[in-house]
GROMACS .gro file of N, CA, C and O in nm:
model
  488
    1MET      N    1   0.904  -0.904   2.138
    1MET     CA    2   0.811  -0.798   2.146
    1MET      C    3   0.875  -0.701   2.010
    1MET      O    4   0.813  -0.691   1.916
    2PRO      N    5   1.045  -0.679   2.086
    2PRO     CA    6   1.081  -0.648   1.919
    2PRO      C    7   1.039  -0.749   1.798
    2PRO      O    8   1.094  -0.736   1.691
    3ARG      N    9   1.011  -0.857   1.797
    3ARG     CA   10   1.007  -0.970   1.686
    3ARG      C   11   0.935  -0.929   1.620
    3ARG      O   12   0.836  -0.949   1.457
    4GLU      N   13   0.762  -0.860   1.693
    4GLU     CA   14   0.654  -0.817   1.608
    4GLU      C   15   0.651  -0.722   1.509
    4GLU      O   16   0.571  -0.669   1.450
    5ARG      N   17   0.802  -0.604   1.591
    5ARG     CA   18   0.733  -0.532   1.553
    5ARG      C   19   0.793  -0.530   1.342
    5ARG      O   20   0.796  -0.463   1.294
    6GLU      N   21   0.903  -0.625   1.410
    6GLU     CA   22   1.020  -0.639   1.263
    6GLU      C   23   0.957  -0.674   1.142
    6GLU      O   24   0.921  -0.632   1.057
    7PHE      N   25   0.880  -0.804   1.199
    7PHE     CA   26   0.771  -0.912   1.115
    7PHE      C   27   0.694  -0.775   1.050
    7PHE      O   28   0.654  -0.717   0.936
    8SER      N   29   0.634  -0.651   1.136
    8SER     CA   30   0.498  -0.511   1.120
    8SER      C   31   0.554  -0.474   0.982
    8SER      O   32   0.569  -0.439   0.883
    9ARG      N   33   0.691  -0.463   1.042
    9ARG     CA   34   0.776  -0.340   0.929
    9ARG      C   35   0.815  -0.408   0.802
    9ARG      O   36   0.794  -0.390   0.687
   10LEU      N   37   0.830  -0.535   0.804
   10LEU     CA   38   0.873  -0.585   0.673
   10LEU      C   39   0.732  -0.620   0.633
   10LEU      O   40   0.725  -0.602   0.440
   11ASP      N   41   0.707  -0.614   0.640
   11ASP     CA   42   0.462  -0.649   0.596
   11ASP      C   43   0.448  -0.537   0.510
   11ASP      O   44   0.447  -0.462   0.418
   12ARG      N   45   0.512  -0.448   0.640
   12ARG     CA   46   0.456  -0.285   0.508
   12ARG      C   47   0.566  -0.247   0.474
   12ARG      O   48   0.518  -0.184   0.320
   13VAL      N   49   0.677  -0.308   0.404
   13VAL     CA   50   0.751  -0.253   0.349
   13VAL      C   51   0.712  -0.302   0.228
   13VAL      O   52   0.735  -0.271   0.090
   14ALA      N   53   0.726  -0.428   0.230
   14ALA     CA   54   0.680  -0.535   0.099
   14ALA      C   55   0.498  -0.540   0.050
   14ALA      O   56   0.522  -0.472  -0.089
   15SER      N   57   0.460  -0.421   0.104
   15SER     CA   58   0.321  -0.362   0.036
   15SER      C   59   0.373  -0.257   0.019
   15SER      O   60   0.308  -0.226  -0.061
   16THR      N   61   0.458  -0.154   0.086
   16THR     CA   62   0.484  -0.062  -0.033
   16THR      C   63   0.561  -0.065  -0.179
   16THR      O   64   0.513  -0.012  -0.257
   17MET      N   65   0.620  -0.183  -0.119
   17MET     CA   66   0.705  -0.198  -0.246
   17MET      C   67   0.615  -0.267  -0.404
   17MET      O   68   0.634  -0.164  -0.532
   18LYS      N   69   0.514  -0.371  -0.334
   18LYS     CA   70   0.430  -0.387  -0.419
   18LYS      C   71   0.336  -0.286  -0.557
   18LYS      O   72   0.312  -0.264  -0.647
   19ARG      N   73   0.285  -0.182  -0.412
   19ARG     CA   74   0.251  -0.055  -0.438
   19ARG      C   75   0.296   0.006  -0.495
   19ARG      O   76   0.287   0.036  -0.692
   20VAL      N   77   0.396   0.031  -0.506
   20VAL     CA   78   0.530   0.147  -0.569
   20VAL      C   79   0.546   0.065  -0.688
   20VAL      O   80   0.527   0.132  -0.835
   21LEU      N   81   0.582  -0.102  -0.735
   21LEU     CA   82   0.649  -0.126  -0.833
   21LEU      C   83   0.491  -0.134  -0.936
   21LEU      O   84   0.504  -0.204  -1.103
   22ALA      N   85   0.389  -0.201  -0.916
   22ALA     CA   86   0.266  -0.178  -0.955
   22ALA      C   87   0.269  -0.089  -1.094
   22ALA      O   88   0.289  -0.166  -1.288
   23SER      N   89   0.244   0.012  -1.119
   23SER     CA   90   0.276   0.087  -1.206
   23SER      C   91   0.355   0.091  -1.271
   23SER      O   92   0.345   0.085  -1.456
   24PRO      N   93   0.541   0.108  -1.278
   24PRO     CA   94   0.578   0.044  -1.414
   24PRO      C   95   0.606  -0.011  -1.498
   24PRO      O   96   0.639  -0.096  -1.600
   25LEU      N   97   0.617  -0.194  -1.380
   25LEU     CA   98   0.552  -0.324  -1.385
   25LEU      C   99   0.402  -0.283  -1.532
   25LEU      O  100   0.477  -0.436  -1.624
   26GLY      N  101   0.319  -0.219  -1.473
   26GLY     CA  102   0.225  -0.244  -1.580
   26GLY      C  103   0.264  -0.181  -1.710
   26GLY      O  104   0.265  -0.219  -1.807
   27GLU      N  105   0.312  -0.073  -1.714
   27GLU     CA  106   0.342   0.020  -1.803
   27GLU      C  107   0.466  -0.047  -1.898
   27GLU      O  108   0.454  -0.101  -2.015
   28ILE      N  109   0.610  -0.114  -1.815
   28ILE     CA  110   0.674  -0.243  -1.917
   28ILE      C  111   0.636  -0.311  -1.969
   28ILE      O  112   0.600  -0.315  -2.087
   29ALA      N  113   0.510  -0.389  -1.901
   29ALA     CA  114   0.449  -0.535  -2.011
   29ALA      C  115   0.327  -0.436  -2.071
   29ALA      O  116   0.319  -0.550  -2.176
   30ARG      N  117   0.286  -0.342  -2.134
   30ARG     CA  118   0.192  -0.292  -2.248
   30ARG      C  119   0.284  -0.227  -2.291
   30ARG      O  120   0.253  -0.257  -2.422
   31THR      N  121   0.427  -0.168  -2.313
   31THR     CA  122   0.488  -0.140  -2.400
   31THR      C  123   0.591  -0.306  -2.482
   31THR      O  124   0.579  -0.273  -2.554
   32GLU      N  125   0.589  -0.395  -2.405
   32GLU     CA  126   0.644  -0.515  -2.441
   32GLU      C  127   0.564  -0.582  -2.470
   32GLU      O  128   0.569  -0.684  -2.577
   33GLY      N  129   0.374  -0.588  -2.479
   33GLY     CA  130   0.262  -0.688  -2.533
   33GLY      C  131   0.277  -0.789  -2.474
   33GLY      O  132   0.255  -0.870  -2.544
   34ALA      N  133   0.297  -0.735  -2.335
   34ALA     CA  134   0.308  -0.915  -2.236
   34ALA      C  135   0.120  -0.882  -2.197
   34ALA      O  136   0.133  -1.020  -2.134
   35GLY      N  137   0.101  -0.863  -2.160
   35GLY     CA  138  -0.039  -0.854  -2.147
   35GLY      C  139  -0.113  -0.741  -1.975
   35GLY      O  140  -0.020  -0.689  -2.012
   36LEU      N  141  -0.141  -0.866  -1.939
   36LEU     CA  142  -0.161  -0.803  -1.803
   36LEU      C  143  -0.077  -0.892  -1.696
   36LEU      O  144  -0.058  -0.981  -1.719
   37VAL      N  145  -0.022  -0.779  -1.620
   37VAL     CA  146   0.028  -0.836  -1.527
   37VAL      C  147   0.018  -0.762  -1.367
   37VAL      O  148  -0.002  -0.691  -1.378
   38SER      N  149   0.069  -0.867  -1.263
   38SER     CA  150  -0.028  -0.827  -1.184
   38SER      C  151   0.067  -0.880  -1.101
   38SER      O  152   0.188  -1.000  -1.084
   39ILE      N  153   0.144  -0.826  -0.980
   39ILE     CA  154   0.210  -0.832  -0.865
   39ILE      C  155   0.105  -0.934  -0.737
   39ILE      O  156   0.082  -0.926  -0.700
   40THR      N  157   0.267  -1.059  -0.766
   40THR     CA  158   0.117  -1.162  -0.652
   40THR      C  159   0.165  -1.140  -0.520
   40THR      O  160   0.127  -1.177  -0.417
   41ALA      N  161   0.322  -1.128  -0.476
   41ALA     CA  162   0.374  -1.117  -0.335
   41ALA      C  163   0.500  -1.035  -0.358
   41ALA      O  164   0.574  -1.055  -0.471
   42VAL      N  165   0.567  -0.988  -0.249
   42VAL     CA  166   0.668  -0.913  -0.224
   42VAL      C  167   0.753  -1.039  -0.113
   42VAL      O  168   0.659  -0.994   0.003
   43ASP      N  169   0.851  -1.074  -0.155
   43ASP     CA  170   0.922  -1.083  -0.027
   43ASP      C  171   1.020  -1.037   0.037
   43ASP      O  172   1.110  -1.007  -0.087
   44VAL      N  173   1.016  -1.028   0.122
   44VAL     CA  174   1.135  -0.901   0.150
   44VAL      C  175   1.231  -0.959   0.235
   44VAL      O  176   1.180  -1.057   0.404
   45THR      N  177   1.380  -1.005   0.232
   45THR     CA  178   1.468  -1.078   0.328
   45THR      C  179   1.479  -0.977   0.513
   45THR      O  180   1.426  -0.857   0.481
   46SER      N  181   1.486  -0.993   0.624
   46SER     CA  182   1.462  -1.017   0.742
   46SER      C  183   1.598  -0.857   0.733
   46SER      O  184   1.553  -0.738   0.800
   47ASP      N  185   1.734  -0.837   0.649
   47ASP     CA  186   1.784  -0.800   0.654
   47ASP      C  187   1.765  -0.650   0.532
   47ASP      O  188   1.866  -0.569   0.522
   48MET      N  189   1.671  -0.667   0.457
   48MET     CA  190   1.651  -0.593   0.359
   48MET      C  191   1.699  -0.597   0.267
   48MET      O  192   1.679  -0.445   0.157
   49ARG      N  193   1.813  -0.646   0.251
   49ARG     CA  194   1.877  -0.654   0.081
   49ARG      C  195   1.840  -0.701  -0.010
   49ARG      O  196   1.851  -0.709  -0.149
   50HIS      N  197   1.748  -0.781  -0.013
   50HIS     CA  198   1.680  -0.831  -0.094
   50HIS      C  199   1.558  -0.894  -0.161
   50HIS      O  200   1.471  -0.920   0.017
   51ALA      N  201   1.495  -0.865  -0.260
   51ALA     CA  202   1.346  -0.900  -0.247
   51ALA      C  203   1.291  -0.922  -0.323
   51ALA      O  204   1.383  -0.947  -0.451
   52SER      N  205   1.227  -1.082  -0.344
   52SER     CA  206   1.140  -1.155  -0.466
   52SER      C  207   1.052  -1.100  -0.529
   52SER      O  208   0.994  -1.127  -0.404
   53VAL      N  209   0.999  -1.087  -0.588
   53VAL     CA  210   0.853  -1.039  -0.703
   53VAL      C  211   0.827  -1.139  -0.694
   53VAL      O  212   0.866  -1.158  -0.894
   54SER      N  213   0.708  -1.170  -0.685
   54SER     CA  214   0.569  -1.263  -0.784
   54SER      C  215   0.468  -1.225  -0.909
   54SER      O  216   0.418  -1.188  -0.811
   55LEU      N  217   0.580  -1.270  -0.992
   55LEU     CA  218   0.431  -1.230  -1.106
   55LEU      C  219   0.315  -1.361  -1.126
   55LEU      O  220   0.379  -1.410  -1.186
   56SER      N  221   0.242  -1.253  -1.137
   56SER     CA  222   0.090  -1.353  -1.280
   56SER      C  223   0.138  -1.288  -1.364
   56SER      O  224   0.061  -1.158  -1.370
   57VAL      N  225   0.172  -1.377  -1.480
   57VAL     CA  226   0.133  -1.330  -1.613
   57VAL      C  227   0.048  -1.324  -1.669
   57VAL      O  228   0.022  -1.512  -1.695
   58PHE      N  229  -0.062  -1.279  -1.743
   58PHE     CA  230  -0.161  -1.376  -1.849
   58PHE      C  231  -0.152  -1.404  -1.954
   58PHE      O  232  -0.140  -1.327  -2.033
   59GLY      N  233  -0.170  -1.510  -1.998
   59GLY     CA  234  -0.157  -1.499  -2.148
   59GLY      C  235  -0.053  -1.654  -2.160
   59GLY      O  236  -0.074  -1.724  -2.087
   60GLU      N  237   0.007  -1.676  -2.261
   60GLU     CA  238   0.097  -1.845  -2.266
   60GLU      C  239   0.173  -1.811  -2.178
   60GLU      O  240   0.245  -1.708  -2.131
   61PRO      N  241   0.278  -1.971  -2.144
   61PRO     CA  242   0.338  -1.929  -2.056
   61PRO      C  243   0.462  -1.938  -2.119
   61PRO      O  244   0.597  -1.851  -2.037
   62ASP      N  245   0.452  -1.974  -2.188
   62ASP     CA  246   0.628  -1.936  -2.295
   62ASP      C  247   0.646  -1.759  -2.268
   62ASP      O  248   0.779  -1.763  -2.232
   63GLU      N  249   0.511  -1.703  -2.305
   63GLU     CA  250   0.507  -1.547  -2.355
   63GLU      C  251   0.553  -1.438  -2.204
   63GLU      O  252   0.667  -1.420  -2.172
   64ALA      N  253   0.481  -1.558  -2.116
   64ALA     CA  254   0.494  -1.502  -1.975
   64ALA      C  255   0.657  -1.546  -1.922
   64ALA      O  256   0.694  -1.489  -1.859
   65GLU      N  257   0.718  -1.683  -1.944
   65GLU     CA  258   0.851  -1.701  -1.862
   65GLU      C  259   0.971  -1.569  -1.986
   65GLU      O  260   1.049  -1.544  -1.868
   66ALA      N  261   0.924  -1.559  -2.089
   66ALA     CA  262   1.043  -1.486  -2.152
   66ALA      C  263   0.998  -1.353  -2.153
   66ALA      O  264   1.094  -1.192  -2.126
   67PHE      N  265   0.832  -1.280  -2.059
   67PHE     CA  266   0.832  -1.148  -2.024
   67PHE      C  267   0.939  -1.118  -1.884
   67PHE      O  268   1.007  -0.998  -1.879
   68VAL      N  269   0.908  -1.234  -1.780
   68VAL     CA  270   0.953  -1.253  -1.670
   68VAL      C  271   1.151  -1.207  -1.621
   68VAL      O  272   1.247  -1.118  -1.598
   69LYS      N  273   1.217  -1.306  -1.813
   69LYS     CA  274   1.301  -1.306  -1.816
   69LYS      C  275   1.363  -1.156  -1.874
   69LYS      O  276   1.478  -1.102  -1.829
   70ARG      N  277   1.314  -1.185  -1.970
   70ARG     CA  278   1.351  -0.992  -1.961
   70ARG      C  279   1.281  -0.814  -1.853
   70ARG      O  280   1.406  -0.820  -1.816
   71LEU      N  281   1.272  -0.862  -1.805
   71LEU     CA  282   1.263  -0.817  -1.672
   71LEU      C  283   1.340  -0.801  -1.574
   71LEU      O  284   1.419  -0.707  -1.496
   72ARG      N  285   1.368  -0.935  -1.553
   72ARG     CA  286   1.475  -0.933  -1.484
   72ARG      C  287   1.570  -0.831  -1.535
   72ARG      O  288   1.726  -0.798  -1.440
   73GLY      N  289   1.587  -0.865  -1.633
   73GLY     CA  290   1.667  -0.715  -1.715
   73GLY      C  291   1.727  -0.607  -1.663
   73GLY      O  292   1.815  -0.515  -1.707
   74ARG      N  293   1.584  -0.563  -1.658
   74ARG     CA  294   1.571  -0.438  -1.643
   74ARG      C  295   1.567  -0.414  -1.446
   74ARG      O  296   1.464  -0.321  -1.426
   75ALA      N  297   1.581  -0.527  -1.374
   75ALA     CA  298   1.566  -0.491  -1.179
   75ALA      C  299   1.643  -0.369  -1.146
   75ALA      O  300   1.555  -0.302  -1.079
   76SER      N  301   1.779  -0.323  -1.233
   76SER     CA  302   1.795  -0.198  -1.168
   76SER      C  303   1.769  -0.108  -1.180
   76SER      O  304   1.747  -0.037  -1.071
   77GLU      N  305   1.726  -0.083  -1.328
   77GLU     CA  306   1.611   0.076  -1.312
   77GLU      C  307   1.471   0.047  -1.244
   77GLU      O  308   1.392   0.151  -1.192
   78LEU      N  309   1.438  -0.111  -1.264
   78LEU     CA  310   1.298  -0.043  -1.112
   78LEU      C  311   1.355  -0.066  -0.950
   78LEU      O  312   1.232  -0.012  -0.876
   79GLN      N  313   1.481  -0.023  -0.884
   79GLN     CA  314   1.506  -0.075  -0.806
   79GLN      C  315   1.542   0.145  -0.751
   79GLN      O  316   1.470   0.178  -0.661
   80HIS      N  317   1.572   0.187  -0.899
   80HIS     CA  318   1.545   0.291  -0.909
   80HIS      C  319   1.487   0.437  -0.862
   80HIS      O  320   1.458   0.464  -0.774
   81VAL      N  321   1.344   0.340  -0.892
   81VAL     CA  322   1.192   0.353  -0.857
   81VAL      C  323   1.174   0.383  -0.747
   81VAL      O  324   1.100   0.478  -0.694
   82LEU      N  325   1.210   0.227  -0.710
   82LEU     CA  326   1.166   0.215  -0.529
   82LEU      C  327   1.263   0.318  -0.441
   82LEU      O  328   1.226   0.367  -0.362
   83ALA      N  329   1.364   0.337  -0.496
   83ALA     CA  330   1.472   0.364  -0.397
   83ALA      C  331   1.413   0.518  -0.405
   83ALA      O  332   1.456   0.603  -0.284
   84ARG      N  333   1.359   0.617  -0.523
   84ARG     CA  334   1.330   0.749  -0.526
   84ARG      C  335   1.206   0.733  -0.380
   84ARG      O  336   1.180   0.825  -0.362
   85GLU      N  337   1.075   0.644  -0.430
   85GLU     CA  338   0.986   0.637  -0.359
   85GLU      C  339   1.016   0.606  -0.251
   85GLU      O  340   0.918   0.641  -0.135
   86MET      N  341   1.058   0.527  -0.159
   86MET     CA  342   1.058   0.453  -0.043
   86MET      C  343   1.162   0.525   0.055
   86MET      O  344   1.266   0.559  -0.061
   87ARG      N  345   1.065   0.563   0.227
   87ARG     CA  346   1.256   0.592   0.285
   87ARG      C  347   1.295   0.551   0.356
   87ARG      O  348   1.276   0.534   0.518
   88THR      N  349   1.397   0.443   0.303
   88THR     CA  350   1.472   0.321   0.404
   88THR      C  351   1.616   0.376   0.358
   88THR      O  352   1.650   0.400   0.264
   89LYS      N  353   1.697   0.311   0.505
   89LYS     CA  354   1.805   0.367   0.419
   89LYS      C  355   1.857   0.233   0.333
   89LYS      O  356   1.946   0.305   0.257
   90ARG      N  357   1.777   0.158   0.300
   90ARG     CA  358   1.833   0.012   0.188
   90ARG      C  359   1.761   0.042   0.072
   90ARG      O  360   1.671  -0.022   0.154
   91THR      N  361   1.831  -0.011  -0.066
   91THR     CA  362   1.675  -0.060  -0.155
   91THR      C  363   1.761  -0.234  -0.153
   91THR      O  364   1.862  -0.240  -0.234
   92PRO      N  365   1.633  -0.277  -0.169
   92PRO     CA  366   1.647  -0.412  -0.203
   92PRO      C  367   1.707  -0.485  -0.280
   92PRO      O  368   1.673  -0.392  -0.406
   93VAL      N  369   1.753  -0.473  -0.338
   93VAL     CA  370   1.810  -0.615  -0.465
   93VAL      C  371   1.740  -0.649  -0.493
   93VAL      O  372   1.625  -0.776  -0.403
   94LEU      N  373   1.655  -0.623  -0.632
   94LEU     CA  374   1.489  -0.700  -0.658
   94LEU      C  375   1.532  -0.771  -0.782
   94LEU      O  376   1.642  -0.889  -0.813
   95SER      N  377   1.430  -0.991  -0.737
   95SER     CA  378   1.454  -1.077  -0.822
   95SER      C  379   1.310  -1.089  -0.868
   95SER      O  380   1.239  -1.058  -0.762
   96PHE      N  381   1.274  -1.111  -0.924
   96PHE     CA  382   1.164  -1.208  -1.050
   96PHE      C  383   1.169  -1.349  -1.069
   96PHE      O  384   1.198  -1.355  -1.128
   97LYS      N  385   1.000  -1.407  -1.018
   97LYS     CA  386   0.969  -1.474  -1.061
   97LYS      C  387   0.856  -1.493  -1.106
   97LYS      O  388   0.772  -1.442  -1.015
   98LEU      N  389   0.750  -1.583  -1.196
   98LEU     CA  390   0.655  -1.656  -1.220
   98LEU      C  391   0.586  -1.722  -1.137
   98LEU      O  392   0.609  -1.822  -1.033
   99ASP      N  393   0.453  -1.641  -1.051
   99ASP     CA  394   0.377  -1.718  -0.983
   99ASP      C  395   0.254  -1.803  -1.062
   99ASP      O  396   0.181  -1.756  -1.156
  100ASP      N  397   0.288  -1.932  -1.070
  100ASP     CA  398   0.154  -1.998  -1.174
  100ASP      C  399   0.078  -2.079  -1.078
  100ASP      O  400  -0.015  -2.124  -1.121
  101ALA      N  401   0.045  -2.062  -0.991
  101ALA     CA  402  -0.083  -2.023  -0.874
  101ALA      C  403  -0.208  -1.995  -0.959
  101ALA      O  404  -0.294  -2.103  -0.981
  102ILE      N  405  -0.226  -1.909  -1.091
  102ILE     CA  406  -0.373  -1.846  -1.059
  102ILE      C  407  -0.400  -1.957  -1.211
  102ILE      O  408  -0.506  -2.028  -1.270
  103ALA      N  409  -0.261  -2.029  -1.309
  103ALA     CA  410  -0.274  -2.103  -1.399
  103ALA      C  411  -0.261  -2.274  -1.377
  103ALA      O  412  -0.395  -2.278  -1.409
  104ARG      N  413  -0.268  -2.297  -1.185
  104ARG     CA  414  -0.267  -2.404  -1.181
  104ARG      C  415  -0.432  -2.460  -1.165
  104ARG      O  416  -0.500  -2.515  -1.130
  105ALA      N  417  -0.482  -2.351  -1.060
  105ALA     CA  418  -0.589  -2.317  -1.007
  105ALA      C  419  -0.720  -2.365  -1.139
  105ALA      O  420  -0.811  -2.426  -1.173
  106ASP      N  421  -0.695  -2.206  -1.260
  106ASP     CA  422  -0.760  -2.262  -1.420
  106ASP      C  423  -0.768  -2.426  -1.449
  106ASP      O  424  -0.833  -2.435  -1.477
  107ARG      N  425  -0.661  -2.437  -1.432
  107ARG     CA  426  -0.609  -2.605  -1.547
  107ARG      C  427  -0.702  -2.713  -1.431
  107ARG      O  428  -0.795  -2.788  -1.465
  108ILE      N  429  -0.750  -2.675  -1.271
  108ILE     CA  430  -0.840  -2.758  -1.136
  108ILE      C  431  -0.959  -2.742  -1.211
  108ILE      O  432  -0.981  -2.850  -1.194
  109ASN      N  433  -0.953  -2.605  -1.227
  109ASN     CA  434  -1.148  -2.580  -1.245
  109ASN      C  435  -1.182  -2.650  -1.320
  109ASN      O  436  -1.294  -2.760  -1.340
  110ARG      N  437  -1.052  -2.642  -1.479
  110ARG     CA  438  -1.131  -2.754  -1.609
  110ARG      C  439  -1.137  -2.873  -1.560
  110ARG      O  440  -1.239  -2.885  -1.656
  111LEU      N  441  -1.010  -2.945  -1.541
  111LEU     CA  442  -0.996  -3.062  -1.494
  111LEU      C  443  -1.120  -3.165  -1.445
  111LEU      O  444  -1.203  -3.202  -1.395
  112LEU      N  445  -1.190  -2.998  -1.319
  112LEU     CA  446  -1.299  -3.064  -1.214
  112LEU      C  447  -1.427  -3.029  -1.323
  112LEU      O  448  -1.539  -3.098  -1.294
  113GLY      N  449  -1.425  -2.930  -1.429
  113GLY     CA  450  -1.578  -2.966  -1.451
  113GLY      C  451  -1.574  -2.976  -1.591
  113GLY      O  452  -1.680  -3.018  -1.641
  114SER      N  453  -1.433  -3.133  -1.667
  114SER     CA  454  -1.526  -3.173  -1.777
  114SER      C  455  -1.573  -3.322  -1.740
  114SER      O  456  -1.579  -3.353  -1.594
  115ASP      N  457  -1.708  -3.365  -1.858
  115ASP     CA  458  -1.707  -3.466  -1.854
  115ASP      C  459  -1.716  -3.593  -1.870
  115ASP      O  460  -1.749  -3.692  -1.816
  116GLU      N  461  -1.567  -3.567  -1.905
  116GLU     CA  462  -1.496  -3.697  -2.008
  116GLU      C  463  -1.449  -3.795  -1.856
  116GLU      O  464  -1.339  -3.732  -1.793
  117PRO      N  465  -1.476  -3.902  -1.810
  117PRO     CA  466  -1.409  -3.978  -1.711
  117PRO      C  467  -1.261  -3.962  -1.669
  117PRO      O  468  -1.224  -3.965  -1.619
  118GLY      N  469  -1.160  -3.990  -1.780
  118GLY     CA  470  -1.013  -4.000  -1.758
  118GLY      C  471  -0.952  -3.930  -1.827
  118GLY      O  472  -0.846  -3.940  -1.759
  119GLU      N  473  -1.021  -3.775  -1.798
  119GLU     CA  474  -0.953  -3.664  -1.847
  119GLU      C  475  -0.866  -3.615  -1.766
  119GLU      O  476  -0.775  -3.508  -1.815
  120ALA      N  477  -0.948  -3.634  -1.655
  120ALA     CA  478  -0.914  -3.595  -1.516
  120ALA      C  479  -0.711  -3.601  -1.524
  120ALA      O  480  -0.677  -3.565  -1.454
  121PHE      N  481  -0.750  -3.743  -1.547
  121PHE     CA  482  -0.588  -3.772  -1.506
  121PHE      C  483  -0.496  -3.749  -1.595
  121PHE      O  484  -0.376  -3.871  -1.621
  122ASP      N  485  -0.536  -3.719  -1.718
  122ASP     CA  486  -0.431  -3.698  -1.860
  122ASP      C  487  -0.304  -3.666  -1.790
  122ASP      O  488  -0.289  -3.567  -1.714
   0.00000   0.00000   0.00000
Protein backbone atom coordinates (compact mmCIF):
# COMPACT_ATOMS: atom_id res chain seq x y z
CA MET A 1 0.00 0.00 0.00
CA PRO A 2 2.71 2.61 0.74
CA ARG A 3 4.13 2.02 -2.74
CA GLU A 4 0.89 3.20 -4.40
CA ARG A 5 0.88 6.36 -2.33
CA GLU A 6 4.50 7.08 -3.31
CA PHE A 7 3.69 6.87 -7.00
CA SER A 8 0.61 9.05 -6.71
CA ARG A 9 2.62 11.65 -4.77
CA LEU A 10 5.30 11.69 -7.46
CA ASP A 11 2.60 12.05 -10.10
CA ARG A 12 1.09 14.99 -8.20
CA VAL A 13 4.51 16.63 -7.80
CA ALA A 14 5.25 16.17 -11.52
CA SER A 15 1.85 17.59 -12.45
CA THR A 16 2.37 20.59 -10.16
CA MET A 17 5.84 21.18 -11.59
CA LYS A 18 4.42 21.09 -15.10
CA ARG A 19 1.75 23.64 -14.20
CA VAL A 20 4.16 25.96 -12.32
CA LEU A 21 6.85 25.90 -15.01
CA ALA A 22 4.50 26.43 -17.97
CA SER A 23 4.18 30.19 -17.57
CA PRO A 24 7.86 31.06 -16.96
CA LEU A 25 8.96 28.76 -19.80
CA GLY A 26 6.48 30.41 -22.14
CA GLU A 27 7.77 33.83 -21.13
CA ILE A 28 11.39 32.79 -21.67
CA ALA A 29 10.47 31.38 -25.08
CA ARG A 30 8.75 34.63 -26.06
CA THR A 31 11.65 36.84 -24.96
CA GLU A 32 14.17 34.63 -26.76
CA GLY A 33 12.09 34.26 -29.90
CA ALA A 34 11.83 30.49 -29.59
CA GLY A 35 8.16 30.33 -30.56
CA LEU A 36 5.79 27.82 -29.07
CA VAL A 37 7.17 25.68 -26.24
CA SER A 38 5.21 22.94 -24.51
CA ILE A 39 6.11 20.73 -21.55
CA THR A 40 5.36 17.18 -22.67
CA ALA A 41 6.47 15.36 -19.51
CA VAL A 42 8.10 15.80 -16.13
CA ASP A 43 9.87 12.80 -14.62
CA VAL A 44 10.73 13.09 -10.93
CA THR A 45 13.09 10.67 -9.19
CA SER A 46 11.66 8.78 -6.22
CA ASP A 47 13.79 10.77 -3.76
CA MET A 48 12.58 14.01 -5.40
CA ARG A 49 16.14 15.30 -5.81
CA HIS A 50 16.07 15.48 -9.61
CA ALA A 51 13.48 16.15 -12.27
CA SER A 52 13.77 15.85 -16.03
CA VAL A 53 11.55 18.19 -18.02
CA SER A 54 10.80 17.11 -21.61
CA LEU A 55 9.98 19.96 -23.97
CA SER A 56 8.44 20.19 -27.38
CA VAL A 57 9.63 23.28 -29.25
CA PHE A 58 7.82 24.22 -32.44
CA GLY A 59 10.30 25.37 -35.03
CA GLU A 60 13.53 24.34 -36.69
CA PRO A 61 15.40 21.48 -34.94
CA ASP A 62 18.62 23.52 -34.62
CA GLU A 63 16.76 26.44 -33.04
CA ALA A 64 14.92 24.10 -30.67
CA GLU A 65 18.19 22.48 -29.56
CA ALA A 66 19.76 25.92 -29.02
CA PHE A 67 16.78 27.02 -26.93
CA VAL A 68 16.97 23.94 -24.70
CA LYS A 69 20.71 24.53 -24.27
CA ARG A 70 20.09 28.14 -23.18
CA LEU A 71 17.33 26.93 -20.88
CA ARG A 72 19.75 24.58 -19.13
CA GLY A 73 21.75 27.67 -18.17
CA ARG A 74 18.64 29.13 -16.55
CA ALA A 75 17.71 26.00 -14.58
CA SER A 76 18.53 27.52 -11.18
CA GLU A 77 16.24 30.49 -11.94
CA LEU A 78 13.39 28.10 -12.69
CA GLN A 79 14.17 26.06 -9.56
CA HIS A 80 13.65 29.23 -7.51
CA VAL A 81 10.24 29.66 -9.13
CA LEU A 82 9.39 26.08 -8.15
CA ALA A 83 10.63 26.59 -4.59
CA ARG A 84 8.31 29.59 -4.15
CA GLU A 85 5.26 27.79 -5.52
CA MET A 86 5.61 24.23 -4.24
CA ARG A 87 5.22 23.15 -0.66
CA THR A 88 7.81 20.38 -0.51
CA LYS A 89 10.82 19.83 1.69
CA ARG A 90 13.21 19.98 -1.24
CA THR A 91 13.06 21.35 -4.74
CA PRO A 92 14.31 18.98 -7.45
CA VAL A 93 17.34 19.90 -9.53
CA LEU A 94 16.01 20.49 -13.03
CA SER A 95 17.33 19.15 -16.29
CA PHE A 96 15.80 19.86 -19.68
CA LYS A 97 15.65 17.73 -22.78
CA LEU A 98 14.06 18.04 -26.16
CA ASP A 99 11.13 15.72 -26.84
CA ASP A 100 11.11 15.07 -30.56
CA ALA A 101 8.04 12.81 -30.57
CA ILE A 102 5.88 15.43 -32.30
CA ALA A 103 8.48 16.00 -35.03
CA ARG A 104 8.83 12.24 -35.55
CA ALA A 105 5.04 11.83 -35.76
CA ASP A 106 4.84 14.70 -38.25
CA ARG A 107 7.54 13.10 -40.40
CA ILE A 108 5.73 9.75 -40.35
CA ASN A 109 2.46 11.43 -41.32
CA ARG A 110 4.16 13.20 -44.22
CA LEU A 111 5.77 9.95 -45.38
CA LEU A 112 2.50 8.03 -45.17
CA GLY A 113 0.73 10.76 -47.11
CA SER A 114 3.27 10.91 -49.93
CA ASP A 115 2.31 9.62 -53.36
CA GLU A 116 5.85 8.81 -54.47
CA PRO A 117 6.63 5.05 -54.11
CA GLY A 118 10.26 5.31 -53.00
CA GLU A 119 9.95 8.49 -50.96
CA ALA A 120 9.04 6.69 -47.73
CA PHE A 121 12.40 4.94 -47.68
CA ASP A 122 14.68 7.95 -48.19
